[in-house]
Short mmCIF file of C-alpha atoms and ligand atoms in Angstrom, two decimals:
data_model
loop_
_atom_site.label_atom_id
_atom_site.label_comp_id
_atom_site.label_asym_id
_atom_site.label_seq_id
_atom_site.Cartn_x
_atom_site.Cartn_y
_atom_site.Cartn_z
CA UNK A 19 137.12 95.16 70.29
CA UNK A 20 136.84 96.86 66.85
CA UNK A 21 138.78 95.32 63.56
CA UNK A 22 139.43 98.90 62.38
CA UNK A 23 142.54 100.91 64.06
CA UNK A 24 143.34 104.62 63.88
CA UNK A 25 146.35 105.12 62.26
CA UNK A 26 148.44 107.96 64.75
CA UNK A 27 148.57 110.38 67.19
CA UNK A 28 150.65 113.70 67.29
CA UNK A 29 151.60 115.84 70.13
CA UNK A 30 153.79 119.22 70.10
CA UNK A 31 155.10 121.38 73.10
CA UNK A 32 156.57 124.21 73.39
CA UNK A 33 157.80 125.90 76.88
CA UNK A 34 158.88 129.78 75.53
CA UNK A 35 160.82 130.13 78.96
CA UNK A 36 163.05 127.04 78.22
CA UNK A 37 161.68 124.28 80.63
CA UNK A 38 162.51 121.09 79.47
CA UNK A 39 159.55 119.25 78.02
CA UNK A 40 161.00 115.86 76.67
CA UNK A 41 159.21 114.32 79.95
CA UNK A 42 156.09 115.66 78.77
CA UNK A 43 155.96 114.16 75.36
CA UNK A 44 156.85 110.73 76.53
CA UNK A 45 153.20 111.36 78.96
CA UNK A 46 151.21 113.03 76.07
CA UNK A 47 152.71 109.95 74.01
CA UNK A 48 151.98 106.81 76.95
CA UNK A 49 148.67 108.63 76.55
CA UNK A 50 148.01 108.44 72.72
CA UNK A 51 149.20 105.27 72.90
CA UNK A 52 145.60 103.35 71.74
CA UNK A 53 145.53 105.55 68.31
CA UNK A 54 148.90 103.45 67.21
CA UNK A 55 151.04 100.60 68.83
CA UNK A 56 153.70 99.92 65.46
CA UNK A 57 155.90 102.80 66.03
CA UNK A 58 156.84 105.97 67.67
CA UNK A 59 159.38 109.17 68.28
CA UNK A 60 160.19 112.43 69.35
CA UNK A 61 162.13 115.31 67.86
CA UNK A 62 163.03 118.04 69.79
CA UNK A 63 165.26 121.46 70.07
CA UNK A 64 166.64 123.98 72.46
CA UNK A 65 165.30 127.15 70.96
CA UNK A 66 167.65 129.05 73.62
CA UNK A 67 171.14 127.58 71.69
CA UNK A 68 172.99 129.53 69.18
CA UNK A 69 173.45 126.53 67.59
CA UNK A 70 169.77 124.84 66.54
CA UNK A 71 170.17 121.55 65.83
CA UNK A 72 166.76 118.62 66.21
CA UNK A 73 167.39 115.41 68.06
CA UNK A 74 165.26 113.02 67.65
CA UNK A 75 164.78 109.36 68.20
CA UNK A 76 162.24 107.00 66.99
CA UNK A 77 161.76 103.28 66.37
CA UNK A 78 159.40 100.39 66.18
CA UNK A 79 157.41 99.57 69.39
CA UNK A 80 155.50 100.88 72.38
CA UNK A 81 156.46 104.34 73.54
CA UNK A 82 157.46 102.62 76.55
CA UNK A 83 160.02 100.19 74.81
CA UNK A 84 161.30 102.74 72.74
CA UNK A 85 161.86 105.01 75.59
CA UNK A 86 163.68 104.38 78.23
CA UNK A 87 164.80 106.33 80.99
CA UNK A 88 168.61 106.51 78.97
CA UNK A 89 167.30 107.26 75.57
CA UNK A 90 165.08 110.05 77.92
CA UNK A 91 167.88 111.14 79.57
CA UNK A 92 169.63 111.92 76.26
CA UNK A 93 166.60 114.41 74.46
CA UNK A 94 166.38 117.37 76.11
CA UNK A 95 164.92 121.00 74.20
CA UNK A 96 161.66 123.11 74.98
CA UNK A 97 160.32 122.42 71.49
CA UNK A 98 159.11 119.62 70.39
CA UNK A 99 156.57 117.13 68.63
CA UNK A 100 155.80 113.34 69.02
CA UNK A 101 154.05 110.71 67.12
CA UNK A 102 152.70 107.43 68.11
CA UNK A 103 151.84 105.25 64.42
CA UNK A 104 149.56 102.62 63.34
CA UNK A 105 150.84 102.29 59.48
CA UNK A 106 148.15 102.31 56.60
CA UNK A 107 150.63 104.24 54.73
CA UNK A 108 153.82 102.99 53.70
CA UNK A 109 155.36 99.13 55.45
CA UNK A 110 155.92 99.09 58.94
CA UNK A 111 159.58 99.44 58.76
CA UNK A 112 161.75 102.10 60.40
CA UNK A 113 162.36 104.30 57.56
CA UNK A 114 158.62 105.14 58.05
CA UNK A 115 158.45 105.93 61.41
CA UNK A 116 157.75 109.68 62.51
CA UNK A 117 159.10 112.70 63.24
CA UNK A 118 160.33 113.16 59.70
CA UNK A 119 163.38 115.53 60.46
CA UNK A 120 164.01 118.00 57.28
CA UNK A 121 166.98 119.73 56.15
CA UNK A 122 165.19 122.93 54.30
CA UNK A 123 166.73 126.72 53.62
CA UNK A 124 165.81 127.70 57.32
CA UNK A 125 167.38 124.82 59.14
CA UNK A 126 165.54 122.13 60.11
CA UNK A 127 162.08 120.99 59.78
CA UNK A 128 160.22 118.27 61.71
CA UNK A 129 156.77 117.10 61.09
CA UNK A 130 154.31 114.41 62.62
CA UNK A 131 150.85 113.62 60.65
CA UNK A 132 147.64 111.78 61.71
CA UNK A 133 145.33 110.89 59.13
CA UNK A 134 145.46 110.05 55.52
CA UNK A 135 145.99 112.02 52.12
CA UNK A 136 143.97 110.82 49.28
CA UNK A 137 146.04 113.21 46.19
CA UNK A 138 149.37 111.81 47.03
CA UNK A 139 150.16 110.83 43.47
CA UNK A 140 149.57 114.94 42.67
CA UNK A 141 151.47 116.03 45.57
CA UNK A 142 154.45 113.77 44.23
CA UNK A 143 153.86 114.80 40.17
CA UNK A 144 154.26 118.41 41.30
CA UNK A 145 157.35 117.66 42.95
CA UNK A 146 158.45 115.79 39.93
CA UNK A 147 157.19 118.57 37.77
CA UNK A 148 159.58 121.15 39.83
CA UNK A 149 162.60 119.31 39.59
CA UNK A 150 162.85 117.12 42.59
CA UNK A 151 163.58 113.71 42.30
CA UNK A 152 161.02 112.18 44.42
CA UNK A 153 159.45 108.24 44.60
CA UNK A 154 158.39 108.46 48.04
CA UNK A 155 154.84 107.05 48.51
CA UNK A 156 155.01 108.59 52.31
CA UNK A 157 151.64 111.22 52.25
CA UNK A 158 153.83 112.98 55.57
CA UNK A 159 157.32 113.33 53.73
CA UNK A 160 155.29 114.70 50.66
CA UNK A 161 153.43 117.25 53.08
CA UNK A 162 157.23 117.97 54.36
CA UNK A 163 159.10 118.75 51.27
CA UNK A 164 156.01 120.63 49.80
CA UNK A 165 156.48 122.62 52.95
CA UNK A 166 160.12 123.07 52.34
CA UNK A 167 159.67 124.30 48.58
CA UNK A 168 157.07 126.53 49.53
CA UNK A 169 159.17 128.43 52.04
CA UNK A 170 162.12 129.65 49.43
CA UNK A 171 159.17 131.99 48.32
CA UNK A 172 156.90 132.66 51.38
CA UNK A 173 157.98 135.53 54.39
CA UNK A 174 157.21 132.58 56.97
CA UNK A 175 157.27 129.20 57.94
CA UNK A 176 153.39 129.34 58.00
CA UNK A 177 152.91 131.01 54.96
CA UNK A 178 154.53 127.88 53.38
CA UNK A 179 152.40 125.98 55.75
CA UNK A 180 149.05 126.98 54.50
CA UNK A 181 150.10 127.12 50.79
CA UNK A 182 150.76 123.50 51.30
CA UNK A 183 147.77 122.58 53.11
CA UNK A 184 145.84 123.99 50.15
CA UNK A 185 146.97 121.41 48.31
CA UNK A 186 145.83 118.55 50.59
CA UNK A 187 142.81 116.35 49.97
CA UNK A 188 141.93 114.14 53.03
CA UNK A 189 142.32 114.38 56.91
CA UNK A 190 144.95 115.29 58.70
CA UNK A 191 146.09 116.75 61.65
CA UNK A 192 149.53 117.92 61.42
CA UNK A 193 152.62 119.36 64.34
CA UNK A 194 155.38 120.65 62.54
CA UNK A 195 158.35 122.35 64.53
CA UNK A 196 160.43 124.67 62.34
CA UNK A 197 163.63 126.31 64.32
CA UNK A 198 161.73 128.41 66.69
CA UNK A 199 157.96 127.87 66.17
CA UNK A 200 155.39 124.91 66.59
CA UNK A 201 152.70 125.01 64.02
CA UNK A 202 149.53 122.57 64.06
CA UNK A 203 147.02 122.17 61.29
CA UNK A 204 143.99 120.63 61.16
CA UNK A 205 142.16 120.06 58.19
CA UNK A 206 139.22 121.81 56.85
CA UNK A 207 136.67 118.91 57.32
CA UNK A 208 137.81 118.57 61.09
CA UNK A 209 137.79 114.69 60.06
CA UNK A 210 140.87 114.11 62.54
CA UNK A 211 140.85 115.55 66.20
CA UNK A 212 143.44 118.34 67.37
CA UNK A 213 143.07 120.50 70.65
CA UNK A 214 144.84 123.15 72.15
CA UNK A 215 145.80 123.14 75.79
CA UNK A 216 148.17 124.94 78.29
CA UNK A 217 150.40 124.47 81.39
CA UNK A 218 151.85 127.22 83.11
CA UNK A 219 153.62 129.23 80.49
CA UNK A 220 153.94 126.05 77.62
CA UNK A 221 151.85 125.29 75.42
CA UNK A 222 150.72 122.01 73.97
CA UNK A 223 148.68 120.68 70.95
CA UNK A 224 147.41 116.99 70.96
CA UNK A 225 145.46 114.59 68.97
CA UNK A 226 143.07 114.01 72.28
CA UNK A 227 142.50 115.89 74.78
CA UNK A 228 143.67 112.86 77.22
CA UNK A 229 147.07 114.14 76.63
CA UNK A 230 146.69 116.97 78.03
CA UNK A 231 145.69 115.66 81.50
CA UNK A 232 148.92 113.53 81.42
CA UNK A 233 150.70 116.39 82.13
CA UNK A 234 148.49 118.04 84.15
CA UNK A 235 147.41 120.81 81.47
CA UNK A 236 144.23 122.25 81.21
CA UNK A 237 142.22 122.29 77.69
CA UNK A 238 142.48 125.73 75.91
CA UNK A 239 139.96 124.24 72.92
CA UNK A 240 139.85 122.27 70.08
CA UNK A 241 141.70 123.68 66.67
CA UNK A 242 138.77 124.39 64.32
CA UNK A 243 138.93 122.47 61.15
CA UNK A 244 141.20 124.14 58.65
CA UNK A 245 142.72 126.10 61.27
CA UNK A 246 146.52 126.54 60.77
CA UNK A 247 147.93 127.53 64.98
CA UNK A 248 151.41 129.29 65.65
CA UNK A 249 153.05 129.27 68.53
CA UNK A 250 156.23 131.39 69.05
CA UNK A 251 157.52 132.95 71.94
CA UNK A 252 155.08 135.59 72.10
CA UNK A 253 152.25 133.37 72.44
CA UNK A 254 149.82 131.92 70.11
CA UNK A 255 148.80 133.25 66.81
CA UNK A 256 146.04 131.89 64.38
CA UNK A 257 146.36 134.00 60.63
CA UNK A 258 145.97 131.58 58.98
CA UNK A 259 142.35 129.51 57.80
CA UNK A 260 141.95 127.15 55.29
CA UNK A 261 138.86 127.53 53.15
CA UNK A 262 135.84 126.39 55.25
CA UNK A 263 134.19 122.81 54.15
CA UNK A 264 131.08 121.20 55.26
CA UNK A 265 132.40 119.41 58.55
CA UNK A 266 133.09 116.14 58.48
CA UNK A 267 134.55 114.80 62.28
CA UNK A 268 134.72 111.05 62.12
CA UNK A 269 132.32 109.70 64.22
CA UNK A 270 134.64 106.97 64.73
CA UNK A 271 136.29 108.54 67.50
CA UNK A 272 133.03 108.53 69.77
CA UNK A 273 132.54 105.08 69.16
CA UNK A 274 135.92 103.42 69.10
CA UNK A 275 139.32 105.42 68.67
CA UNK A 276 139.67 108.41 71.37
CA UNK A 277 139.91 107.44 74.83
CA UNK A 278 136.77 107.44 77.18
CA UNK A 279 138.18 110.27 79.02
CA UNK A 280 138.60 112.49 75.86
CA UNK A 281 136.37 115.93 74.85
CA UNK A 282 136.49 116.01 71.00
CA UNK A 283 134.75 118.82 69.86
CA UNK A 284 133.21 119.69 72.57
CA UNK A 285 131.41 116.30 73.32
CA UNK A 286 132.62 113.57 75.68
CA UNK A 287 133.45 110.59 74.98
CA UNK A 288 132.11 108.68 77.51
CA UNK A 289 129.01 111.06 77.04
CA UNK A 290 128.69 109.51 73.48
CA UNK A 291 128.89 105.96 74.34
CA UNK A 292 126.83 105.72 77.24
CA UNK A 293 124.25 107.89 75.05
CA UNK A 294 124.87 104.97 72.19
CA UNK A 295 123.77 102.26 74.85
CA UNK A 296 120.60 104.60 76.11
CA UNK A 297 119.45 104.45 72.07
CA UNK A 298 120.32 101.34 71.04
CA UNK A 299 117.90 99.95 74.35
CA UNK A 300 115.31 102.62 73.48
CA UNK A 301 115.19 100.90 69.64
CA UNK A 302 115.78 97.49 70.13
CA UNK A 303 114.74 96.77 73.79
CA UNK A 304 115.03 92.77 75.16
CA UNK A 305 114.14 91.18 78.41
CA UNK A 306 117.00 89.71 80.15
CA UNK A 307 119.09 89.09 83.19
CA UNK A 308 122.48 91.22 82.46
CA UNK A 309 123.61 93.51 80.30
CA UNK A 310 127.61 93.32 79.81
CA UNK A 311 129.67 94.77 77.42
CA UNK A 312 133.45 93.89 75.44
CA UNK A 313 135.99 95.56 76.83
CA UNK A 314 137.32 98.27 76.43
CA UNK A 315 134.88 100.35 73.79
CA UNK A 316 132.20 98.26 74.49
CA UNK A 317 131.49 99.00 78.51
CA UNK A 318 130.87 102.33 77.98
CA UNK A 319 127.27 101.70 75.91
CA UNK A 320 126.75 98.60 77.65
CA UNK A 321 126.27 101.13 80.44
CA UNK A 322 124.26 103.07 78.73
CA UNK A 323 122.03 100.15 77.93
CA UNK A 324 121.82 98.85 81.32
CA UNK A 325 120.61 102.40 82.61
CA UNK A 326 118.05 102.89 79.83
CA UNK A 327 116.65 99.31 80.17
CA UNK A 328 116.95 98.55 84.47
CA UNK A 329 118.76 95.40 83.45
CA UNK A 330 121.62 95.14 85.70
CA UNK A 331 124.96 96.25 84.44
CA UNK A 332 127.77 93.18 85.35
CA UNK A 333 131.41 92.37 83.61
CA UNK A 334 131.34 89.04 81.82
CA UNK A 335 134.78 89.41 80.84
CA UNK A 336 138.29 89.77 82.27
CA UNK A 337 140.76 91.18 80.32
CA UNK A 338 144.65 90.57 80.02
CA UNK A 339 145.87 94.02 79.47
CA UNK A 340 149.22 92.23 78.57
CA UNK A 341 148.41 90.86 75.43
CA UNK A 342 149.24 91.70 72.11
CA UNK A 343 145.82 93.09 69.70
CA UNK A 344 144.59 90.37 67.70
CA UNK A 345 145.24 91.77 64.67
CA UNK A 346 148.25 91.26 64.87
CA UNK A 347 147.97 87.54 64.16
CA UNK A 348 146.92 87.63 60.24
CA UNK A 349 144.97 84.66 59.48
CA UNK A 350 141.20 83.39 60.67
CA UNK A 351 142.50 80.64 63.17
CA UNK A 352 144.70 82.58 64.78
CA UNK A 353 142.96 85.17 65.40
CA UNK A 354 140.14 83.22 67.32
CA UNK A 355 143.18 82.24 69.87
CA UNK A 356 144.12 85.67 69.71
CA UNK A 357 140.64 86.21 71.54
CA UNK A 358 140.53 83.95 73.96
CA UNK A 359 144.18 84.50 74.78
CA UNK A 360 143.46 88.59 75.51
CA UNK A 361 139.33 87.57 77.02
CA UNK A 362 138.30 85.14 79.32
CA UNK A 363 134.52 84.46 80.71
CA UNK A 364 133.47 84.88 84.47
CA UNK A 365 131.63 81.79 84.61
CA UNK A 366 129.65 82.63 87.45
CA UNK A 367 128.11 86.52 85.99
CA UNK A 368 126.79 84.33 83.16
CA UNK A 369 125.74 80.74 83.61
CA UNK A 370 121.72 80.58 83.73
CA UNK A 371 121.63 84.02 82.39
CA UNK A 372 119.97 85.44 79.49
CA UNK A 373 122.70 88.21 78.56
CA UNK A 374 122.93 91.21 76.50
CA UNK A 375 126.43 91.60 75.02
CA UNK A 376 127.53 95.58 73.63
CA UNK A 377 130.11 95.90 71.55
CA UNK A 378 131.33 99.28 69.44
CA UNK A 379 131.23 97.42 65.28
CA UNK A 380 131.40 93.92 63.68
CA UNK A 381 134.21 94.09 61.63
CA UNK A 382 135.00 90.58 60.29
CA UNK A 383 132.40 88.72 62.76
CA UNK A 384 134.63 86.33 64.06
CA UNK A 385 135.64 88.19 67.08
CA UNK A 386 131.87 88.37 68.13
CA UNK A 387 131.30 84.51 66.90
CA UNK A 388 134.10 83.67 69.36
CA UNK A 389 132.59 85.76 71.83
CA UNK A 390 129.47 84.36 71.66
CA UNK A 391 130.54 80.63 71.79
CA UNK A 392 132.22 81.69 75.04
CA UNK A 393 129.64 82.85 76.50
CA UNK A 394 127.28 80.04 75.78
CA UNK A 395 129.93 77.71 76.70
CA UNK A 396 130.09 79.28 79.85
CA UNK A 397 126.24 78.84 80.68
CA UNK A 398 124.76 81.90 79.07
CA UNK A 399 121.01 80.16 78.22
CA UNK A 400 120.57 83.44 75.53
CA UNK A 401 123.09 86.14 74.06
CA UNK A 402 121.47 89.13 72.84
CA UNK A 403 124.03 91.30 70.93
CA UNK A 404 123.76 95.13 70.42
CA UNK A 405 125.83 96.93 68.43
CA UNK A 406 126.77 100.76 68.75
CA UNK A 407 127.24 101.53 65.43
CA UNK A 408 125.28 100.91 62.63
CA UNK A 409 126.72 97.93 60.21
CA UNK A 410 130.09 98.54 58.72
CA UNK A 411 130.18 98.42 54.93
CA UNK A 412 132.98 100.53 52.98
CA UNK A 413 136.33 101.49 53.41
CA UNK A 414 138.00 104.79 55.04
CA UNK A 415 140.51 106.99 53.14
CA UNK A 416 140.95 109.03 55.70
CA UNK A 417 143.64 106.83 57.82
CA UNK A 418 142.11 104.59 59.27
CA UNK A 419 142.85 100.90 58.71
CA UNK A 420 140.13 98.82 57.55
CA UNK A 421 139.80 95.31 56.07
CA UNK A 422 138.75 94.72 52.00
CA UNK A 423 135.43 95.22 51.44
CA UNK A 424 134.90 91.15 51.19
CA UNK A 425 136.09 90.89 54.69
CA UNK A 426 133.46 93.14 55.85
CA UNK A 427 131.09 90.91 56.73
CA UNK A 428 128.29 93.60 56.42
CA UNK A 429 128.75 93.82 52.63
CA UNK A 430 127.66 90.36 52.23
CA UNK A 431 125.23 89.52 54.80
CA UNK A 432 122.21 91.12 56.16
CA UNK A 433 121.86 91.34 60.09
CA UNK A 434 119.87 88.42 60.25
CA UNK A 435 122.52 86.37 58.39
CA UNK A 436 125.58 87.79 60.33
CA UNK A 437 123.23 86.79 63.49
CA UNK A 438 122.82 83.17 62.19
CA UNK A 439 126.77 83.12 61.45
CA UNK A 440 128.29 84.22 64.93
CA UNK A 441 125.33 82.21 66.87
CA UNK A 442 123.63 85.02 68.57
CA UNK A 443 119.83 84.81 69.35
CA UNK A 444 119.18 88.51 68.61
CA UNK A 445 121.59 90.95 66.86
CA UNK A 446 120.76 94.71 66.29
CA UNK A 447 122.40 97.48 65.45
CA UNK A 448 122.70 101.87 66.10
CA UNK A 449 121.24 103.56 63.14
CA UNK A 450 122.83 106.27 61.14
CA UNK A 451 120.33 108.61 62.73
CA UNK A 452 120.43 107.57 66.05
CA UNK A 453 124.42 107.47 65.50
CA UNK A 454 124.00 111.61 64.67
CA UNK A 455 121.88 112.24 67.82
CA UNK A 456 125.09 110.47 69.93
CA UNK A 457 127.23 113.34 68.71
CA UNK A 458 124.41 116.10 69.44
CA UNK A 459 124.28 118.06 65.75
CA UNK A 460 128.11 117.86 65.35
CA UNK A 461 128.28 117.18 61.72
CA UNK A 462 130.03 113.76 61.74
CA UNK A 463 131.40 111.63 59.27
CA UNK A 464 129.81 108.62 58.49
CA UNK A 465 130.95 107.04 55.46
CA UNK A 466 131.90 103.95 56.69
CA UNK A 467 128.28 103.19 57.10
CA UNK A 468 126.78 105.01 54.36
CA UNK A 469 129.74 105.10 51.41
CA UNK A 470 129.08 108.60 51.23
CA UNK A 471 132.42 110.57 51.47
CA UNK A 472 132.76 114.46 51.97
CA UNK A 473 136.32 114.68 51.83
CA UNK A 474 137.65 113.23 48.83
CA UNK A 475 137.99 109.53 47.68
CA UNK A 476 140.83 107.89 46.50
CA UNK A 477 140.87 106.00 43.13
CA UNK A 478 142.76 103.09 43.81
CA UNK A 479 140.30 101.60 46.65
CA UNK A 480 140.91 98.53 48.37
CA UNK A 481 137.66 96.84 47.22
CA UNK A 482 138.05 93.12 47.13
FE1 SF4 B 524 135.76 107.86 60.44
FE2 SF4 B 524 134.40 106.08 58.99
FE3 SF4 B 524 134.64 108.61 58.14
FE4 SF4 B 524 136.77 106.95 58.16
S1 SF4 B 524 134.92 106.75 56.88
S2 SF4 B 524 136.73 109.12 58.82
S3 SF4 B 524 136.36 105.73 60.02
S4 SF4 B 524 133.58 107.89 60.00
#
């Protein structure tokens, strides 16, 4: 029930002994669908033609009302990449919807990017510098034509790959599909996620690993960060490394993006969460009746809490599934509808009951405010909240979408305050600590909560 959103997914395929794999993407894509919900695509080639030529279609909307079985019917290739996009980026219009399909010196070039570069404004003065005339503010059609300049003076398509991705500053994890070869970077800080997998004789690469298990592929591994992959007909190659970094993997993903049934660097999601729940009891334990938690992110540690503590686990909530997100609807009133419209209380699991509510972050507070009123208005005698992650105070630059700083409520209240706002009787939150033991000694990211940013910051912030 966060109010920050991941910005995109990526997938790429490629079947050496020509199956078609258009079905495939559409699963890997239905699968990703949670990292974005503005817009998505698929470009994809017959390597096995004389002719090479990309089709590729792509639009605003769910993958499943972009795709139909027609628009299906009319892809068909054993190369290919998809994207699924939440826009931080660029306006949510068409034009900015990915694959990007190139026209380079080799043919064509598609590419689909999740994350965020911070040194756009170098990537496009070098451009500029070289001749091209180039006002694109798009990080992924900068990483594209880089690509394509590099290649006029590079002996292959990854070559020009990695001198490119020398030149990026941020996170990114990146599919691009030249004539006969599917690449996939990931970049040096390992900040986004990108794993390997395999069925039969194709190969696949995926932002989660949940992909993967929509088409019935088993996990290879994950790509290491900085890690550029080839895959040709001969199999998989890996020459390439960009130079190693102090890992960064956004912790993020454990507590709110990836999907429960994800491995992201070799930890499980659901392993994360429920270990989230098990700390947050073990710090800030309460007597009460039930624990509960907000769907979806928050069940997981709610669990967690519930087996750390004895305090029986039970939902509060039902959720419409059918329901737009609530950001969606811009402004504060709205967006309290929004809630109510996508949550409703089970009366019964709550009245007379001193409950403990988990939920992944407060963003804004007012989903948790009108969370809380429902509750009480529903019997609840106490509401106890518990909070995965510890409070969120700066801004990502590494693609994921989150409010001004003045809108994070953290930045101007303490916990205490924020409690006396959204009308809890007890509010507590996961330390930064605590947050590291979650994700066992993987070194995570945690800027969000501490301001402190490995990767690069961009100038131009969006503090309020
Ligand atoms: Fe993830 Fe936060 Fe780091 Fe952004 S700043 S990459 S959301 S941990």
């Amino acid at each position: 029930m966060s109010g920050v959103h991941e910005e995109c997914g990526v997938v790429g395929i490629y079947a050496p002994q020509g199956e078609d794999i258009v079905r495939f993407l559409y699963y890997g894509l239905l699968s990703l669908q949670h990292r974005g919900q503005e817009a998505c695509g698929i470009a994809v080639t017959d390597t096995g033609r004389d002719e090479l030529d990309v089709n590729c279609i792509k639009d605003l909307g769910l993958v499943s009302e972009v795709f139909s079985k027609e628009t299906l019917a009319a892809l068909n290739g054993n190369l290919g990449i998809g994207h699924v996009r939440y826009s931080t980026t660029g306006e949510s219009v068409r034009e900015n919807t990915q694959p990007l399909v190139l026209n380079y010196c080799k043919g064509k070039l598609s590419l689909a990017h999740n994350g965020n570069i911070v040194n756009t404004d170098e990537l496009r003065e070098e451009l500029i510098r070289t001749g091209a005339i180039f006002h694109t503010t798009m990080d992924s059609e900068l990483i594209a034509f880089h690509i394509a300049k590099n290649r006029v003076h590079s002996k292959s398509v990854e070559e020009a790959v990695y001198k490119t991705a020398k030149k990026l500053k941020g996170a990114y994890g990146l599919v691009i599909m030249s004539p006969k070869k599917l690449i996939a970077v990931r970049d040096p800080f390992g900040i986004r996620p990108l794993c390997l997998g395999r069925r039969g004789k194709t190969y696949i690469v995926a932002s989660e690993s949940c992909a993967l298990n929509s088409m019935g592929a088993e996990f290879i591994r994950d790509i290491e960060p900085g890690e550029i992959v080839t895959i040709t007909e001969e199999g998989i190659t890996s020459n390439y490394k960009l130079k190693q970094e102090t890992k960064a993997h956004c912790v993020f993903e454990y507590i709110y993006f990836a999907r429960l049934d994800s491995v992201i660097d070799g930890i499980k999601v659901y392993d994360a969460r429920i270990k989230a729940g098990e700390l947050l009891y073990k710090r800030h334990p309460v007597d009460a009746d039930i624990v509960t938690g907000v769907p979806e992110s928050g069940i997981a540690a709610a669990k967690g809490f519930a087996k750390a503590s004895g305090i029986p686990f039970d939902l509060a909530f039902h959720k419409n599934s059918y329901i737009g997100r609530t950001f969606i609807k811009p402004s504060q009133s709205e967006r309290s509808i929004g809630v109510q419209m996508k949550l409703s209380v089970l009366e019964e699991v709550v009245k007379d009951k001193r409950v403990v509510l988990v939920d992944d972050s407060i963003v804004r507070g007012t989903t948790m405010e009108n969370l809380v009123k429902m509750l009480k208005k529903a019997g609840a005698k106490e509401v106890h909240i518990r909070i995965s992650s510890p409070p969120f105070m700066y801004p990502c630059y590494y693609g994921v979408d989150v409010p001004s700083n003045k809108e994070l409520i953290a930045t101007r209240k303490s916990a205490e305050k924020i409690n006396e706002t959204i009308g809890g009787d007890t509010l507590e939150y996961l330390s930064v600590e605590d947050l590291q033991e979650t994700a066992k000694g993987l070194m995570i990211c945690t800027a969000c909560f501490t301001g402190e940013y490995k990767a690069g910051q961009k100038s131009n912030d969006n503090e309020g």
